[in-house]
C-alpha cells in the first residue's frame, strides 16, 4: 500500500455479473452463518484501512506488523500472482470459557486474476472419519491438537507441532486442496469491534432468553428498537432457543438468525462509513489483531490488501456443506462435499467468474 494513493485503479474482471438465484431452505448448521458474518465484519475492518491515507495507513501497517510473521514470502508465492487457500477457524474462546472448540471451520480459495473467492464451510459437529486420525467431531480437533502441542513442548521444547499447522494438514487431506495459511479468530474480537463503534442499532423482534451457567451465557433481550453493546450484539446474533427461562421465549430458525446478522452488519457498516466511524477504524483494527492468530507473512497480508481491496459479495461463492443430524454428530451430504471440493479446485484453476454465487451467497448480507 502507498499512503499517497487513496484511489486504487479499477480492476478488470472476467465474466459477467449473474443474477442471484432463489435461496433454498437449508437444514440447520449451528455456527456456519454466524462466523461467516463475524469474519466478514473483521475483514471489512481490515480492508477499510486500505482505503485511507495518513493515520489509517500507519495504523494498518502497525496491525500487519503485529499480526503477521516477519519473514519474506517465498518467490513465486505472492498473493498478487498466485491463487492461495486459507483455513479460517472461529473459536468459542472467551475469558469466561477458556475453551478452544472451533465452532466454525471454513476454507477459502482466492484467485488474483479473476479477483474472486470460493468459501466452503463445514458444520461444527461433522463426524470426521479420515485415515490417520481418530474419528471425532470436527470442532474437537483444534483443542486436541493444542493439548498435544503443549504436552510435547513441556516435555521437550521445540518438539511440538502447532495446532494450527495440524489443522492445515488435516483439512488439506479432507478437502483435497493444499492449504497455504491459517487464521484463527475468537468471540472477543467481535465484541470489541462492536464496542469500538459505540454499539449497533437494531430492532429486536421478540424477547430472547437463554441461560447456561456452564459457560456463563446469559442472553436476556427484550423486544423493541435499541442500541446493543458488544456482549448483547453477540447474544443477539447467537440466540437460537430458550433455556432455563420462565417464561420460555420464541425459538429462532436459520432465516431469523441470518436476518439479525445482516441487521448488525449493516449497522456496523453505517457506523464505519460515518466521519466518526472512520476515526475509530484504527481501534477496530487493534481489536482484530488482538483476537486473531495467523501464519500469514506481513508482506503477504499487504499483497492481499492490494490485490483484493475491491472484492465484493458478488465475487465470493459461498459453499456451505449441510448434512443430517443424528445425535451427537452431523453426517454431511456427500454430494455437497464433492461439489465444494470441485468448486475449490475450479477457483484455484481460475474458472470462477465474478458474479457466480453459491446456494447461500446472500444469506449473510441480505435480510
PDB file of C-alpha atoms in Angstrom, residues 6-229:
ATOM      1  CA  UNK A   6      -6.173   6.621  -1.830  1.00  0.00           C
ATOM      2  CA  UNK A   7      -7.914   5.829  -5.115  1.00  0.00           C
ATOM      3  CA  UNK A   8      -6.755   2.498  -6.466  1.00  0.00           C
ATOM      4  CA  UNK A   9      -7.184   1.833 -10.216  1.00  0.00           C
ATOM      5  CA  UNK A  10     -10.225  -0.056 -11.463  1.00  0.00           C
ATOM      6  CA  UNK A  11      -9.781  -3.768 -11.912  1.00  0.00           C
ATOM      7  CA  UNK A  12     -10.728  -5.758 -14.977  1.00  0.00           C
ATOM      8  CA  UNK A  13     -12.744  -8.817 -14.048  1.00  0.00           C
ATOM      9  CA  UNK A  14     -13.522 -11.811 -16.156  1.00  0.00           C
ATOM     10  CA  UNK A  15     -17.095 -12.931 -16.683  1.00  0.00           C
ATOM     11  CA  UNK A  16     -20.368 -11.086 -16.348  1.00  0.00           C
ATOM     12  CA  UNK A  17     -22.478 -10.457 -13.322  1.00  0.00           C
ATOM     13  CA  UNK A  18     -25.025 -13.210 -12.967  1.00  0.00           C
ATOM     14  CA  UNK A  19     -28.421 -12.864 -11.340  1.00  0.00           C
ATOM     15  CA  UNK A  20     -28.823 -14.277  -7.878  1.00  0.00           C
ATOM     16  CA  UNK A  21     -30.875 -17.432  -7.701  1.00  0.00           C
ATOM     17  CA  UNK A  22     -33.597 -18.019  -5.070  1.00  0.00           C
ATOM     18  CA  UNK A  23     -32.117 -19.328  -1.855  1.00  0.00           C
ATOM     19  CA  UNK A  24     -33.485 -22.771  -0.995  1.00  0.00           C
ATOM     20  CA  UNK A  25     -34.175 -23.562   2.639  1.00  0.00           C
ATOM     21  CA  UNK A  26     -31.261 -25.359   4.236  1.00  0.00           C
ATOM     22  CA  UNK A  27     -31.032 -27.607   7.270  1.00  0.00           C
ATOM     23  CA  UNK A  28     -29.632 -26.175  10.472  1.00  0.00           C
ATOM     24  CA  UNK A  29     -25.862 -25.920  10.698  1.00  0.00           C
ATOM     25  CA  UNK A  30     -25.149 -24.419  14.084  1.00  0.00           C
ATOM     26  CA  UNK A  31     -22.499 -21.764  13.578  1.00  0.00           C
ATOM     27  CA  UNK A  32     -21.579 -21.512   9.897  1.00  0.00           C
ATOM     28  CA  UNK A  33     -23.627 -18.391   9.189  1.00  0.00           C
ATOM     29  CA  UNK A  34     -22.665 -16.773  12.490  1.00  0.00           C
ATOM     30  CA  UNK A  35     -18.934 -16.973  11.976  1.00  0.00           C
ATOM     31  CA  UNK A  36     -19.234 -16.193   8.272  1.00  0.00           C
ATOM     32  CA  UNK A  37     -20.813 -12.961   9.485  1.00  0.00           C
ATOM     33  CA  UNK A  38     -18.063 -12.319  12.059  1.00  0.00           C
ATOM     34  CA  UNK A  39     -15.312 -12.938   9.526  1.00  0.00           C
ATOM     35  CA  UNK A  40     -16.981 -10.564   7.063  1.00  0.00           C
ATOM     36  CA  UNK A  41     -17.127  -7.853   9.757  1.00  0.00           C
ATOM     37  CA  UNK A  42     -13.488  -8.324  10.726  1.00  0.00           C
ATOM     38  CA  UNK A  43     -12.409  -8.484   7.084  1.00  0.00           C
ATOM     39  CA  UNK A  44     -14.238  -5.225   6.392  1.00  0.00           C
ATOM     40  CA  UNK A  45     -12.419  -3.619   9.315  1.00  0.00           C
ATOM     41  CA  UNK A  46      -9.084  -4.734   7.878  1.00  0.00           C
ATOM     42  CA  UNK A  47      -9.879  -3.778   4.288  1.00  0.00           C
ATOM     43  CA  UNK A  48     -11.143  -0.359   5.335  1.00  0.00           C
ATOM     44  CA  UNK A  49      -7.576   0.539   6.243  1.00  0.00           C
ATOM     45  CA  UNK A  50      -6.609   0.132   2.598  1.00  0.00           C
ATOM     46  CA  UNK A  51      -8.880   2.998   1.574  1.00  0.00           C
ATOM     47  CA  UNK A  52      -7.445   5.832   3.703  1.00  0.00           C
ATOM     48  CA  UNK A  53      -4.144   7.675   3.804  1.00  0.00           C
ATOM     49  CA  UNK A  54      -2.154   9.051   6.727  1.00  0.00           C
ATOM     50  CA  UNK A  55      -3.222   7.714  10.104  1.00  0.00           C
ATOM     51  CA  UNK A  56      -5.024   4.624   8.826  1.00  0.00           C
ATOM     52  CA  UNK A  57      -2.100   3.721   6.592  1.00  0.00           C
ATOM     53  CA  UNK A  58       0.232   3.863   9.577  1.00  0.00           C
ATOM     54  CA  UNK A  59      -2.268   2.003  11.775  1.00  0.00           C
ATOM     55  CA  UNK A  60      -2.758  -0.637   9.094  1.00  0.00           C
ATOM     56  CA  UNK A  61       0.965  -1.219   8.986  1.00  0.00           C
ATOM     57  CA  UNK A  62       1.081  -1.494  12.778  1.00  0.00           C
ATOM     58  CA  UNK A  63      -1.602  -4.176  12.710  1.00  0.00           C
ATOM     59  CA  UNK A  64       0.164  -6.037   9.917  1.00  0.00           C
ATOM     60  CA  UNK A  65       3.423  -5.957  11.847  1.00  0.00           C
ATOM     61  CA  UNK A  66       1.613  -7.107  14.981  1.00  0.00           C
ATOM     62  CA  UNK A  67      -0.334  -9.922  13.327  1.00  0.00           C
ATOM     63  CA  UNK A  68       1.844 -11.206  10.502  1.00  0.00           C
ATOM     64  CA  UNK A  69       5.118 -13.117  10.607  1.00  0.00           C
ATOM     65  CA  UNK A  70       8.235 -11.083   9.896  1.00  0.00           C
ATOM     66  CA  UNK A  71       9.702 -13.134   7.075  1.00  0.00           C
ATOM     67  CA  UNK A  72       9.670 -12.842   3.281  1.00  0.00           C
ATOM     68  CA  UNK A  73       7.157 -14.561   1.031  1.00  0.00           C
ATOM     69  CA  UNK A  74       8.723 -17.388  -0.942  1.00  0.00           C
ATOM     70  CA  UNK A  75       9.478 -16.495  -4.579  1.00  0.00           C
ATOM     71  CA  UNK A  76       6.502 -17.168  -6.828  1.00  0.00           C
ATOM     72  CA  UNK A  77       4.059 -17.400  -3.899  1.00  0.00           C
ATOM     73  CA  UNK A  78       2.866 -13.800  -3.713  1.00  0.00           C
ATOM     74  CA  UNK A  79      -0.924 -13.418  -3.482  1.00  0.00           C
ATOM     75  CA  UNK A  80      -0.579 -10.870  -6.292  1.00  0.00           C
ATOM     76  CA  UNK A  81       0.354 -13.606  -8.754  1.00  0.00           C
ATOM     77  CA  UNK A  82      -0.668 -16.946  -7.232  1.00  0.00           C
ATOM     78  CA  UNK A  83      -4.019 -18.300  -6.017  1.00  0.00           C
ATOM     79  CA  UNK A  84      -3.954 -19.042  -2.294  1.00  0.00           C
ATOM     80  CA  UNK A  85      -6.023 -21.162   0.076  1.00  0.00           C
ATOM     81  CA  UNK A  86      -6.738 -20.142   3.668  1.00  0.00           C
ATOM     82  CA  UNK A  87      -8.168 -22.125   6.577  1.00  0.00           C
ATOM     83  CA  UNK A  88     -10.422 -19.956   8.763  1.00  0.00           C
ATOM     84  CA  UNK A  89     -11.150 -21.145  12.288  1.00  0.00           C
ATOM     85  CA  UNK A  90     -13.656 -19.468  14.599  1.00  0.00           C
ATOM     86  CA  UNK A  91     -13.222 -20.437  18.237  1.00  0.00           C
ATOM     87  CA  UNK A  92     -15.502 -20.053  21.212  1.00  0.00           C
ATOM     88  CA  UNK A  93     -12.526 -18.745  23.184  1.00  0.00           C
ATOM     89  CA  UNK A  94     -13.830 -16.161  25.616  1.00  0.00           C
ATOM     90  CA  UNK A  95     -12.499 -15.114  29.023  1.00  0.00           C
ATOM     91  CA  UNK A  96     -15.399 -16.886  30.727  1.00  0.00           C
ATOM     92  CA  UNK A  97     -14.890 -20.220  28.931  1.00  0.00           C
ATOM     93  CA  UNK A  98     -11.181 -20.715  28.224  1.00  0.00           C
ATOM     94  CA  UNK A  99     -12.070 -23.353  25.625  1.00  0.00           C
ATOM     95  CA  UNK A 100     -10.804 -23.594  22.041  1.00  0.00           C
ATOM     96  CA  UNK A 101     -13.595 -25.522  20.326  1.00  0.00           C
ATOM     97  CA  UNK A 102     -13.815 -24.436  16.686  1.00  0.00           C
ATOM     98  CA  UNK A 103     -17.460 -23.508  16.244  1.00  0.00           C
ATOM     99  CA  UNK A 104     -16.792 -22.939  12.557  1.00  0.00           C
ATOM    100  CA  UNK A 105     -14.255 -24.335  10.126  1.00  0.00           C
ATOM    101  CA  UNK A 106     -14.083 -22.737   6.682  1.00  0.00           C
ATOM    102  CA  UNK A 107     -11.683 -22.917   3.766  1.00  0.00           C
ATOM    103  CA  UNK A 108     -11.349 -20.026   1.325  1.00  0.00           C
ATOM    104  CA  UNK A 109      -9.566 -20.015  -2.022  1.00  0.00           C
ATOM    105  CA  UNK A 110      -8.750 -16.735  -3.818  1.00  0.00           C
ATOM    106  CA  UNK A 111      -7.549 -16.088  -7.349  1.00  0.00           C
ATOM    107  CA  UNK A 112      -5.791 -12.797  -8.241  1.00  0.00           C
ATOM    108  CA  UNK A 113      -6.597 -12.833 -11.965  1.00  0.00           C
ATOM    109  CA  UNK A 114     -10.359 -13.223 -11.555  1.00  0.00           C
ATOM    110  CA  UNK A 115     -10.433 -11.290  -8.242  1.00  0.00           C
ATOM    111  CA  UNK A 116     -12.837 -13.904  -6.865  1.00  0.00           C
ATOM    112  CA  UNK A 117     -13.047 -16.272  -3.929  1.00  0.00           C
ATOM    113  CA  UNK A 118     -14.781 -19.516  -3.001  1.00  0.00           C
ATOM    114  CA  UNK A 119     -15.641 -20.105   0.657  1.00  0.00           C
ATOM    115  CA  UNK A 120     -16.528 -23.594   1.929  1.00  0.00           C
ATOM    116  CA  UNK A 121     -17.928 -24.042   5.432  1.00  0.00           C
ATOM    117  CA  UNK A 122     -18.484 -27.225   7.421  1.00  0.00           C
ATOM    118  CA  UNK A 123     -20.855 -27.835  10.357  1.00  0.00           C
ATOM    119  CA  UNK A 124     -19.033 -27.891  13.697  1.00  0.00           C
ATOM    120  CA  UNK A 125     -20.465 -31.319  14.617  1.00  0.00           C
ATOM    121  CA  UNK A 126     -19.394 -33.016  11.377  1.00  0.00           C
ATOM    122  CA  UNK A 127     -18.125 -36.525  12.065  1.00  0.00           C
ATOM    123  CA  UNK A 128     -14.654 -36.746  10.519  1.00  0.00           C
ATOM    124  CA  UNK A 129     -13.517 -40.222   9.534  1.00  0.00           C
ATOM    125  CA  UNK A 130     -10.128 -39.750   7.913  1.00  0.00           C
ATOM    126  CA  UNK A 131      -7.210 -42.137   7.601  1.00  0.00           C
ATOM    127  CA  UNK A 132      -4.564 -41.353  10.201  1.00  0.00           C
ATOM    128  CA  UNK A 133      -6.958 -39.558  12.562  1.00  0.00           C
ATOM    129  CA  UNK A 134      -9.219 -40.758  15.344  1.00  0.00           C
ATOM    130  CA  UNK A 135     -12.848 -40.355  14.321  1.00  0.00           C
ATOM    131  CA  UNK A 136     -14.308 -37.321  16.077  1.00  0.00           C
ATOM    132  CA  UNK A 137     -16.417 -34.198  15.718  1.00  0.00           C
ATOM    133  CA  UNK A 138     -14.708 -31.566  13.609  1.00  0.00           C
ATOM    134  CA  UNK A 139     -14.762 -28.914  16.335  1.00  0.00           C
ATOM    135  CA  UNK A 140     -12.819 -31.141  18.749  1.00  0.00           C
ATOM    136  CA  UNK A 141      -9.609 -31.461  16.712  1.00  0.00           C
ATOM    137  CA  UNK A 142      -8.156 -27.988  17.281  1.00  0.00           C
ATOM    138  CA  UNK A 143      -8.242 -28.165  21.108  1.00  0.00           C
ATOM    139  CA  UNK A 144      -6.947 -31.736  20.914  1.00  0.00           C
ATOM    140  CA  UNK A 145      -4.017 -30.626  18.753  1.00  0.00           C
ATOM    141  CA  UNK A 146      -3.338 -27.708  21.125  1.00  0.00           C
ATOM    142  CA  UNK A 147      -3.223 -30.074  24.111  1.00  0.00           C
ATOM    143  CA  UNK A 148      -0.811 -32.391  22.277  1.00  0.00           C
ATOM    144  CA  UNK A 149       1.405 -29.445  21.319  1.00  0.00           C
ATOM    145  CA  UNK A 150       1.529 -28.120  24.881  1.00  0.00           C
ATOM    146  CA  UNK A 151       2.366 -31.572  26.250  1.00  0.00           C
ATOM    147  CA  UNK A 152       5.163 -32.057  23.701  1.00  0.00           C
ATOM    148  CA  UNK A 153       6.625 -28.608  24.391  1.00  0.00           C
ATOM    149  CA  UNK A 154       6.584 -29.219  28.125  1.00  0.00           C
ATOM    150  CA  UNK A 155       8.433 -32.495  27.662  1.00  0.00           C
ATOM    151  CA  UNK A 156      10.907 -31.229  25.055  1.00  0.00           C
ATOM    152  CA  UNK A 157      10.774 -27.580  23.922  1.00  0.00           C
ATOM    153  CA  UNK A 158      10.734 -27.270  20.148  1.00  0.00           C
ATOM    154  CA  UNK A 159       9.380 -30.765  19.541  1.00  0.00           C
ATOM    155  CA  UNK A 160       5.672 -29.925  19.277  1.00  0.00           C
ATOM    156  CA  UNK A 161       3.696 -29.283  16.113  1.00  0.00           C
ATOM    157  CA  UNK A 162       1.429 -26.197  16.427  1.00  0.00           C
ATOM    158  CA  UNK A 163      -2.290 -26.956  16.419  1.00  0.00           C
ATOM    159  CA  UNK A 164      -2.808 -24.552  13.530  1.00  0.00           C
ATOM    160  CA  UNK A 165      -0.342 -26.489  11.377  1.00  0.00           C
ATOM    161  CA  UNK A 166      -2.007 -29.793  12.281  1.00  0.00           C
ATOM    162  CA  UNK A 167      -5.376 -28.371  11.256  1.00  0.00           C
ATOM    163  CA  UNK A 168      -3.968 -27.235   7.904  1.00  0.00           C
ATOM    164  CA  UNK A 169      -2.604 -30.709   7.184  1.00  0.00           C
ATOM    165  CA  UNK A 170      -5.820 -32.472   8.187  1.00  0.00           C
ATOM    166  CA  UNK A 171      -8.172 -30.153   6.282  1.00  0.00           C
ATOM    167  CA  UNK A 172      -5.921 -30.239   3.200  1.00  0.00           C
ATOM    168  CA  UNK A 173      -6.316 -34.003   3.169  1.00  0.00           C
ATOM    169  CA  UNK A 174     -10.032 -33.865   3.868  1.00  0.00           C
ATOM    170  CA  UNK A 175     -10.897 -31.343   1.127  1.00  0.00           C
ATOM    171  CA  UNK A 176      -8.264 -32.323  -1.411  1.00  0.00           C
ATOM    172  CA  UNK A 177      -6.544 -28.929  -1.650  1.00  0.00           C
ATOM    173  CA  UNK A 178      -3.235 -27.621  -0.394  1.00  0.00           C
ATOM    174  CA  UNK A 179      -3.934 -25.064   2.344  1.00  0.00           C
ATOM    175  CA  UNK A 180      -1.351 -22.280   2.436  1.00  0.00           C
ATOM    176  CA  UNK A 181      -2.344 -20.322   5.554  1.00  0.00           C
ATOM    177  CA  UNK A 182      -4.497 -20.491   8.659  1.00  0.00           C
ATOM    178  CA  UNK A 183      -6.232 -17.711  10.599  1.00  0.00           C
ATOM    179  CA  UNK A 184      -7.959 -18.151  13.969  1.00  0.00           C
ATOM    180  CA  UNK A 185     -10.483 -15.598  15.297  1.00  0.00           C
ATOM    181  CA  UNK A 186     -12.360 -15.691  18.609  1.00  0.00           C
ATOM    182  CA  UNK A 187     -15.595 -14.244  20.007  1.00  0.00           C
ATOM    183  CA  UNK A 188     -13.840 -11.496  21.929  1.00  0.00           C
ATOM    184  CA  UNK A 189     -12.808  -9.826  18.681  1.00  0.00           C
ATOM    185  CA  UNK A 190     -16.425  -9.426  17.599  1.00  0.00           C
ATOM    186  CA  UNK A 191     -17.405  -7.912  20.939  1.00  0.00           C
ATOM    187  CA  UNK A 192     -14.588  -5.396  20.842  1.00  0.00           C
ATOM    188  CA  UNK A 193     -15.237  -4.327  17.241  1.00  0.00           C
ATOM    189  CA  UNK A 194     -18.874  -3.551  18.102  1.00  0.00           C
ATOM    190  CA  UNK A 195     -17.860  -1.668  21.248  1.00  0.00           C
ATOM    191  CA  UNK A 196     -15.268   0.312  19.287  1.00  0.00           C
ATOM    192  CA  UNK A 197     -18.028   1.802  17.143  1.00  0.00           C
ATOM    193  CA  UNK A 198     -20.243   2.570  20.128  1.00  0.00           C
ATOM    194  CA  UNK A 199     -22.627  -0.347  19.709  1.00  0.00           C
ATOM    195  CA  UNK A 200     -25.131  -1.231  16.992  1.00  0.00           C
ATOM    196  CA  UNK A 201     -28.698  -0.047  16.461  1.00  0.00           C
ATOM    197  CA  UNK A 202     -31.191  -2.890  15.961  1.00  0.00           C
ATOM    198  CA  UNK A 203     -34.878  -3.666  16.329  1.00  0.00           C
ATOM    199  CA  UNK A 204     -35.278  -6.826  18.419  1.00  0.00           C
ATOM    200  CA  UNK A 205     -38.392  -8.533  17.041  1.00  0.00           C
ATOM    201  CA  UNK A 206     -39.205 -10.656  20.107  1.00  0.00           C
ATOM    202  CA  UNK A 207     -37.916 -11.407  23.610  1.00  0.00           C
ATOM    203  CA  UNK A 208     -34.849 -13.660  23.753  1.00  0.00           C
ATOM    204  CA  UNK A 209     -33.787 -15.520  26.870  1.00  0.00           C
ATOM    205  CA  UNK A 210     -31.131 -18.219  27.272  1.00  0.00           C
ATOM    206  CA  UNK A 211     -29.100 -19.024  30.370  1.00  0.00           C
ATOM    207  CA  UNK A 212     -26.291 -21.560  30.782  1.00  0.00           C
ATOM    208  CA  UNK A 213     -24.178 -21.449  33.945  1.00  0.00           C
ATOM    209  CA  UNK A 214     -21.679 -23.902  32.439  1.00  0.00           C
ATOM    210  CA  UNK A 215     -20.207 -21.346  30.032  1.00  0.00           C
ATOM    211  CA  UNK A 216     -21.581 -18.135  31.527  1.00  0.00           C
ATOM    212  CA  UNK A 217     -24.049 -17.448  28.703  1.00  0.00           C
ATOM    213  CA  UNK A 218     -26.811 -15.113  29.842  1.00  0.00           C
ATOM    214  CA  UNK A 219     -28.927 -13.849  26.953  1.00  0.00           C
ATOM    215  CA  UNK A 220     -31.802 -11.643  28.060  1.00  0.00           C
ATOM    216  CA  UNK A 221     -33.097  -9.255  25.384  1.00  0.00           C
ATOM    217  CA  UNK A 222     -36.477  -7.570  25.247  1.00  0.00           C
ATOM    218  CA  UNK A 223     -38.351  -6.716  22.065  1.00  0.00           C
ATOM    219  CA  UNK A 224     -38.050  -3.237  20.576  1.00  0.00           C
ATOM    220  CA  UNK A 225     -35.606  -0.789  18.923  1.00  0.00           C
ATOM    221  CA  UNK A 226     -32.392  -0.391  20.926  1.00  0.00           C
ATOM    222  CA  UNK A 227     -28.628   0.014  20.865  1.00  0.00           C
ATOM    223  CA  UNK A 228     -26.626  -3.088  21.785  1.00  0.00           C
ATOM    224  CA  UNK A 229     -23.078  -3.183  23.100  1.00  0.00           C
TER     225      UNK A 229
END
